[in-house]
Coordinates of C-alpha atoms in Angstrom, one line a residue:
Chain S
M1 CA -149.6 68.4 -48.7
N2 CA -149.1 65.0 -50.7
A3 CA -146.9 62.2 -49.2
S4 CA -143.9 62.9 -51.6
R5 CA -144.1 66.7 -50.9
A6 CA -143.9 66.4 -47.5
L7 CA -141.1 64.2 -47.8
F8 CA -139.2 66.6 -50.2
S9 CA -140.0 69.3 -47.4
L10 CA -138.6 66.7 -44.8
L11 CA -135.4 66.4 -47.0
V12 CA -135.0 69.8 -47.6
T13 CA -135.3 70.7 -43.6
V14 CA -132.7 67.8 -42.8
A15 CA -130.3 69.4 -45.6
L16 CA -130.4 72.8 -44.3
A17 CA -130.4 71.6 -40.3
A18 CA -127.4 69.7 -40.9
P19 CA -124.3 71.6 -41.5
V20 CA -121.2 70.3 -44.0
L21 CA -118.4 69.6 -41.7
A22 CA -115.2 70.7 -43.7
D23 CA -113.2 68.6 -41.1
G24 CA -114.2 65.2 -39.8
P25 CA -114.1 64.0 -36.0
A26 CA -110.7 63.8 -34.3
I27 CA -109.4 60.5 -33.1
G28 CA -111.4 60.0 -29.8
A29 CA -114.2 62.3 -31.0
P30 CA -117.8 60.5 -31.7
A31 CA -118.2 59.2 -35.1
P32 CA -121.2 60.9 -36.9
A33 CA -124.1 58.3 -37.3
F34 CA -125.7 57.5 -40.5
D35 CA -128.4 55.5 -41.8
L36 CA -128.4 54.2 -45.5
K37 CA -129.5 51.2 -47.4
T38 CA -127.1 48.8 -48.5
L39 CA -126.3 47.5 -52.0
D40 CA -128.6 44.6 -51.6
G41 CA -131.5 46.5 -50.1
K42 CA -130.9 46.0 -46.4
P43 CA -131.1 48.9 -44.1
F44 CA -127.8 49.9 -42.6
S45 CA -127.2 51.9 -39.3
L46 CA -124.0 53.0 -38.0
A47 CA -125.4 53.2 -34.5
D48 CA -126.7 49.7 -34.8
A49 CA -124.1 48.4 -36.4
E50 CA -121.5 49.3 -33.4
K51 CA -123.6 47.8 -30.6
S52 CA -123.1 44.5 -32.7
N53 CA -119.6 44.3 -33.6
K54 CA -116.1 45.0 -32.0
A55 CA -115.4 47.7 -34.3
V56 CA -117.0 49.2 -37.5
V57 CA -114.2 49.7 -40.7
L58 CA -115.8 52.5 -42.8
M59 CA -113.9 52.4 -46.1
F60 CA -114.3 55.2 -48.8
I61 CA -113.7 53.1 -51.9
A62 CA -114.4 53.7 -55.5
T63 CA -115.1 51.7 -58.7
K64 CA -112.5 54.0 -61.2
C65 CA -109.9 54.9 -59.0
P66 CA -106.4 53.2 -59.6
V67 CA -105.5 53.7 -56.3
S68 CA -108.6 52.4 -54.5
N69 CA -108.5 49.7 -57.2
A70 CA -104.8 48.6 -56.2
Y71 CA -106.3 47.6 -52.7
N72 CA -109.3 45.7 -54.1
D73 CA -107.6 42.1 -53.0
R74 CA -106.2 43.5 -49.7
M75 CA -109.6 45.1 -48.7
R76 CA -111.3 41.8 -50.1
D77 CA -109.0 39.6 -47.8
I78 CA -108.4 41.8 -44.7
A79 CA -112.2 41.9 -44.4
N80 CA -112.6 38.3 -44.6
E81 CA -110.0 37.7 -42.0
Y82 CA -111.2 40.3 -39.6
G83 CA -115.0 39.8 -40.3
K84 CA -114.6 36.4 -38.6
K85 CA -113.4 38.1 -35.6
G86 CA -116.0 40.4 -35.0
I87 CA -115.4 43.5 -36.9
L88 CA -117.9 44.9 -39.5
F89 CA -116.6 46.3 -43.0
V90 CA -118.7 48.8 -44.7
G91 CA -117.3 49.9 -48.4
I92 CA -118.8 53.3 -48.9
N93 CA -119.3 54.4 -52.6
S94 CA -119.6 58.6 -52.2
N95 CA -118.6 59.2 -56.2
S96 CA -121.1 61.2 -57.8
T97 CA -119.7 59.4 -61.1
E98 CA -120.1 56.3 -60.1
T99 CA -124.0 54.3 -60.5
E100 CA -125.0 51.8 -58.0
S101 CA -125.2 49.2 -60.8
E102 CA -121.1 49.9 -61.2
V103 CA -120.8 49.3 -57.8
K104 CA -122.3 46.1 -57.5
A105 CA -120.9 45.2 -60.8
H106 CA -117.4 46.2 -59.2
A107 CA -117.9 44.6 -55.9
Q108 CA -119.0 41.3 -57.5
E109 CA -115.6 41.2 -60.2
H110 CA -113.5 41.8 -56.9
G111 CA -115.2 39.3 -54.6
F112 CA -116.1 41.8 -52.2
G113 CA -117.8 40.1 -49.3
F114 CA -118.2 42.9 -47.3
T115 CA -121.7 45.6 -46.9
L116 CA -121.5 47.9 -49.4
V117 CA -123.3 51.3 -49.6
K118 CA -123.6 54.2 -51.9
D119 CA -123.5 57.7 -50.4
P120 CA -126.1 59.9 -52.2
A121 CA -124.5 63.5 -52.5
N122 CA -121.6 62.4 -50.6
K123 CA -123.5 63.4 -47.2
V124 CA -121.4 60.8 -45.0
A125 CA -118.1 61.7 -46.9
D126 CA -118.8 65.3 -45.7
L127 CA -120.0 64.4 -42.2
Y128 CA -116.6 62.6 -42.0
G129 CA -114.2 64.9 -43.9
A130 CA -113.4 61.9 -46.4
Q131 CA -111.3 63.4 -49.2
H132 CA -109.9 60.7 -51.3
T133 CA -110.3 57.1 -52.1
P134 CA -109.4 54.7 -50.3
E135 CA -109.9 56.3 -47.0
I136 CA -110.5 54.5 -43.9
F137 CA -112.1 55.1 -40.5
I138 CA -112.5 52.7 -37.7
V139 CA -115.3 53.2 -34.8
G140 CA -115.2 51.5 -31.6
P141 CA -118.3 49.9 -30.2
D142 CA -118.6 53.3 -27.9
G143 CA -119.1 54.9 -31.1
K144 CA -115.9 56.8 -30.8
L145 CA -113.2 57.3 -33.9
L146 CA -110.3 54.7 -33.5
Y147 CA -108.4 55.3 -36.6
H148 CA -108.3 57.3 -39.6
G149 CA -106.3 57.0 -42.8
R150 CA -104.7 54.5 -45.0
I151 CA -104.6 50.4 -45.4
D152 CA -100.8 50.5 -45.7
E153 CA -97.8 52.5 -46.8
N154 CA -97.2 50.6 -50.1
Q155 CA -99.8 51.3 -52.7
E156 CA -98.1 49.9 -55.4
Q157 CA -96.5 46.3 -54.2
P158 CA -98.9 44.4 -51.4
T159 CA -96.3 41.9 -51.2
K160 CA -93.7 44.7 -49.8
V161 CA -95.7 46.5 -47.2
A162 CA -94.0 47.5 -44.1
S163 CA -96.6 49.1 -42.6
P164 CA -99.7 47.5 -42.3
D165 CA -101.9 50.2 -40.6
L166 CA -105.2 49.3 -40.9
K167 CA -104.5 45.4 -39.6
N168 CA -102.1 46.9 -36.9
A169 CA -105.2 49.1 -35.7
L170 CA -107.4 46.5 -35.9
N171 CA -105.2 44.0 -34.1
E172 CA -104.7 46.4 -31.2
I173 CA -108.5 47.1 -31.0
L174 CA -109.1 43.6 -30.6
A175 CA -106.4 42.9 -27.7
G176 CA -108.1 45.8 -26.0
Q177 CA -105.6 48.3 -26.5
P178 CA -105.0 51.9 -27.8
V179 CA -104.4 52.2 -31.5
A180 CA -100.7 53.5 -31.4
K181 CA -100.9 54.9 -35.0
A182 CA -104.2 56.2 -34.9
E183 CA -103.8 58.7 -37.8
T184 CA -102.0 57.8 -41.2
K185 CA -101.7 59.3 -44.6
A186 CA -101.5 58.3 -48.1
F187 CA -102.3 59.8 -51.6
G188 CA -105.5 58.9 -53.5
C189 CA -108.1 60.0 -55.9
S190 CA -110.4 62.6 -54.5
I191 CA -114.1 61.7 -53.6
K192 CA -116.1 63.1 -56.8
R193 CA -118.8 65.3 -55.0
V194 CA -121.6 66.6 -56.4
Chain M
M1 CA -81.8 69.8 -59.6
N2 CA -81.8 66.2 -58.9
T3 CA -80.4 64.2 -61.8
N4 CA -80.3 60.7 -60.4
S5 CA -83.2 58.9 -61.9
D6 CA -84.8 55.5 -61.3
F7 CA -86.0 55.6 -64.7
G8 CA -82.5 54.4 -65.9
F9 CA -81.3 57.3 -67.5
R10 CA -79.7 60.8 -66.4
I11 CA -81.7 64.0 -67.6
P12 CA -79.0 66.9 -67.2
N13 CA -81.6 69.5 -67.1
W14 CA -85.1 70.1 -68.2
R15 CA -84.2 72.5 -71.4
A16 CA -82.1 69.6 -73.0
A17 CA -84.5 67.3 -72.2
V18 CA -87.3 69.2 -74.1
F19 CA -84.8 69.1 -77.2
A20 CA -84.2 65.3 -76.5
A21 CA -83.8 62.8 -79.5
L22 CA -87.1 60.9 -80.5
L23 CA -88.1 59.0 -77.2
V24 CA -89.6 55.4 -77.4
L25 CA -91.3 54.5 -74.0
P26 CA -91.1 51.0 -72.7
N27 CA -94.3 50.2 -73.8
G28 CA -93.0 51.0 -77.2
T29 CA -94.9 54.2 -77.7
A30 CA -93.1 56.8 -79.4
V31 CA -93.3 60.6 -78.1
A32 CA -92.1 63.4 -80.6
A33 CA -88.5 64.6 -80.6
D34 CA -89.7 68.1 -79.1
A35 CA -91.8 66.9 -76.5
P36 CA -91.6 67.9 -73.0
R37 CA -89.8 65.2 -70.6
L38 CA -89.5 64.2 -66.9
A39 CA -86.9 66.2 -65.1
G40 CA -85.9 63.2 -63.2
D41 CA -87.7 62.1 -59.9
L42 CA -87.4 63.3 -56.1
D43 CA -88.1 62.7 -52.8
A44 CA -89.1 65.4 -50.2
K45 CA -85.5 67.0 -50.0
G46 CA -85.2 67.0 -53.6
L47 CA -88.3 69.0 -53.8
A48 CA -87.2 71.6 -51.2
D49 CA -84.0 71.4 -53.3
A50 CA -85.9 72.5 -56.5
V51 CA -87.7 75.1 -54.9
A52 CA -85.0 76.6 -53.2
K53 CA -83.3 77.0 -56.8
D54 CA -85.7 79.8 -57.7
H55 CA -85.5 81.6 -54.8
G56 CA -86.4 85.4 -55.2
K57 CA -89.3 84.0 -57.5
V58 CA -92.6 82.9 -56.4
V59 CA -92.9 79.3 -57.0
V60 CA -95.9 77.2 -57.6
V61 CA -95.7 73.3 -57.1
N62 CA -98.7 71.4 -58.3
F63 CA -99.0 68.1 -57.6
W64 CA -100.5 65.8 -60.2
A65 CA -101.3 62.3 -61.4
T66 CA -102.6 61.1 -64.7
W67 CA -105.0 58.8 -62.9
C68 CA -106.4 62.1 -61.4
V69 CA -109.3 63.4 -63.6
P70 CA -109.2 67.2 -61.7
C71 CA -105.5 66.9 -62.0
R72 CA -105.6 66.7 -65.8
E73 CA -108.6 69.0 -66.1
E74 CA -106.5 71.8 -64.2
Y75 CA -102.9 71.2 -65.8
S76 CA -103.4 73.5 -69.0
D77 CA -104.3 76.4 -66.7
L78 CA -100.7 75.8 -64.8
V79 CA -99.1 75.6 -68.4
R80 CA -100.9 78.9 -69.3
L81 CA -99.9 80.7 -65.9
E82 CA -96.5 79.8 -66.4
K83 CA -96.2 81.3 -69.8
A84 CA -98.0 84.3 -68.9
Y85 CA -95.7 85.0 -65.7
R86 CA -92.7 83.4 -66.2
G87 CA -91.0 86.9 -66.9
R88 CA -92.7 88.4 -64.0
G89 CA -91.1 86.7 -61.6
V90 CA -93.0 83.2 -61.2
A91 CA -91.8 79.8 -61.7
V92 CA -94.0 76.5 -61.8
L93 CA -92.6 72.9 -60.7
G94 CA -94.9 69.8 -61.5
V95 CA -94.6 66.4 -59.5
S96 CA -96.2 63.4 -60.6
I97 CA -97.4 61.2 -57.9
D98 CA -98.1 58.6 -60.4
F99 CA -97.0 54.8 -59.8
S100 CA -93.6 54.2 -61.3
K101 CA -94.8 51.7 -63.7
D102 CA -97.3 54.3 -65.1
L103 CA -94.3 56.3 -66.5
P104 CA -95.1 56.0 -69.9
K105 CA -98.5 57.6 -69.5
V106 CA -96.8 60.6 -67.5
E107 CA -94.4 61.0 -70.5
K108 CA -97.4 60.9 -73.0
F109 CA -99.3 63.0 -70.7
L110 CA -96.6 65.6 -70.6
A111 CA -96.1 65.3 -74.3
A112 CA -100.0 66.3 -75.0
N113 CA -99.8 69.1 -72.6
H114 CA -96.7 70.7 -73.6
P115 CA -95.5 72.1 -69.9
E116 CA -92.4 74.6 -70.4
F117 CA -91.7 74.3 -66.7
P118 CA -90.0 71.0 -64.9
N119 CA -91.9 67.9 -64.0
Y120 CA -90.8 65.5 -61.9
M121 CA -92.1 62.4 -60.6
K122 CA -92.0 61.6 -56.9
R123 CA -89.3 59.0 -56.1
S124 CA -90.7 55.6 -55.4
G125 CA -90.3 53.5 -52.2
G126 CA -90.3 55.1 -49.0
D127 CA -93.0 56.1 -46.6
D128 CA -95.8 58.5 -48.7
Q129 CA -96.9 59.7 -45.3
D130 CA -93.2 61.4 -44.8
F131 CA -93.4 63.2 -48.5
I132 CA -97.1 64.5 -47.6
D133 CA -96.1 65.7 -44.2
A134 CA -92.8 67.2 -45.4
V135 CA -95.0 69.3 -48.3
D136 CA -97.5 70.2 -45.7
P137 CA -98.6 68.6 -42.4
K138 CA -102.1 69.4 -43.2
W139 CA -102.5 67.7 -46.4
G140 CA -104.4 64.6 -46.3
G141 CA -102.9 63.5 -49.6
E142 CA -105.7 64.1 -52.0
L143 CA -104.9 65.7 -55.3
P144 CA -104.5 67.8 -57.0
F145 CA -102.8 69.9 -54.6
T146 CA -100.9 72.9 -55.3
V147 CA -98.2 74.9 -53.0
V148 CA -97.3 78.6 -53.4
Y149 CA -93.7 79.7 -51.9
A150 CA -93.2 83.5 -51.7
R151 CA -90.3 84.9 -53.2
D152 CA -88.3 84.6 -49.7
G153 CA -88.8 81.0 -50.1
K154 CA -91.3 80.4 -47.7
K155 CA -94.8 78.6 -48.0
A156 CA -97.6 81.5 -48.4
R157 CA -100.8 79.4 -50.1
V158 CA -102.2 76.0 -49.9
L159 CA -104.8 75.0 -52.6
S160 CA -106.3 71.8 -52.3
G161 CA -108.4 70.2 -55.1
K162 CA -108.9 71.4 -58.6
Q163 CA -108.5 75.2 -59.1
T164 CA -109.4 77.5 -61.9
Y165 CA -107.1 80.2 -63.9
A166 CA -108.2 82.9 -61.8
D167 CA -107.4 81.0 -58.6
F168 CA -103.7 80.3 -59.8
E169 CA -103.4 83.8 -60.9
R170 CA -104.9 85.2 -57.6
A171 CA -102.3 83.4 -55.6
V172 CA -99.6 84.2 -57.8
T173 CA -100.2 88.0 -57.9
D174 CA -100.9 88.3 -54.3
L175 CA -97.5 87.3 -53.6
L176 CA -95.9 89.5 -56.6
K177 CA -97.3 92.7 -54.9
P178 CA -94.0 94.8 -53.8

């Protein structure tokens, strides 16, 4: 068996062995581990990232979704602010309809300084049960899910946000407190799965 | 029906609105005189009231947005479903989740699709989580999303994501059975 066939066989085996979860992890449950390459070609391992950061924020985002795009500046600013405090932000694009080059161009256009990964065949979205963009998951240093939901409640008017849920959760995590509002909801664009 | 609108006008009922005079939207886009118009805006209570007005019918409530591609793709099947089943005790309601600034896009979408059922916009302001949870606590906010109420007004089916005509038809025919 040549190397490419062996790789194909391995991938098929992994795909068959790893069930697609309809629902993601519950708050407090272990966050599914995954390994991907960042858009600048570096390896990314969630397990490694958990060990070296106070928390990891996984952000399922899109380039063409108006709701996700309404949060571009907020995501950039929150990542800049909390990145300095030991929180790692990872933007995950799971949409089959958006190419790696589009994701790179979009990130450059909006000044994203956070890590970006493309999620081939939406496997990570399936692991987490992510349904739409933007959708946030915070993973603690012990690998457990601490928060799932939205960035805030006001998609349209960033200056009138009354419930900055992601920031509140991060502040509580940094203070060593439990996240009081660990699950929130908002409307969003469905993830375009294969 | 809720007739108080954030849009700056009052709509007495959707049938009258269908025959409204030529409408010029805020962006200057003209919509044909016979184009379907929004029936107004509503919050969770307004939606419950709208569903209750069709008590005795199977009521299909579809949540959609112009920015949602699968919503746009399935919408024509809802238009078709309503025409096919209106005489058999089925009512359809549409609820747009678009941003209020996108009202012109919503009107344009309705004009292009000619629904013969009322469509509302979710009232802006408030916390969307309250609206989502009031519609269905298991709804995560993804669109499209469709809830089917039985003749007794109770929630009977929840359809998450894009549906086919056969999916919609199956949901209502199951509930029409005596």
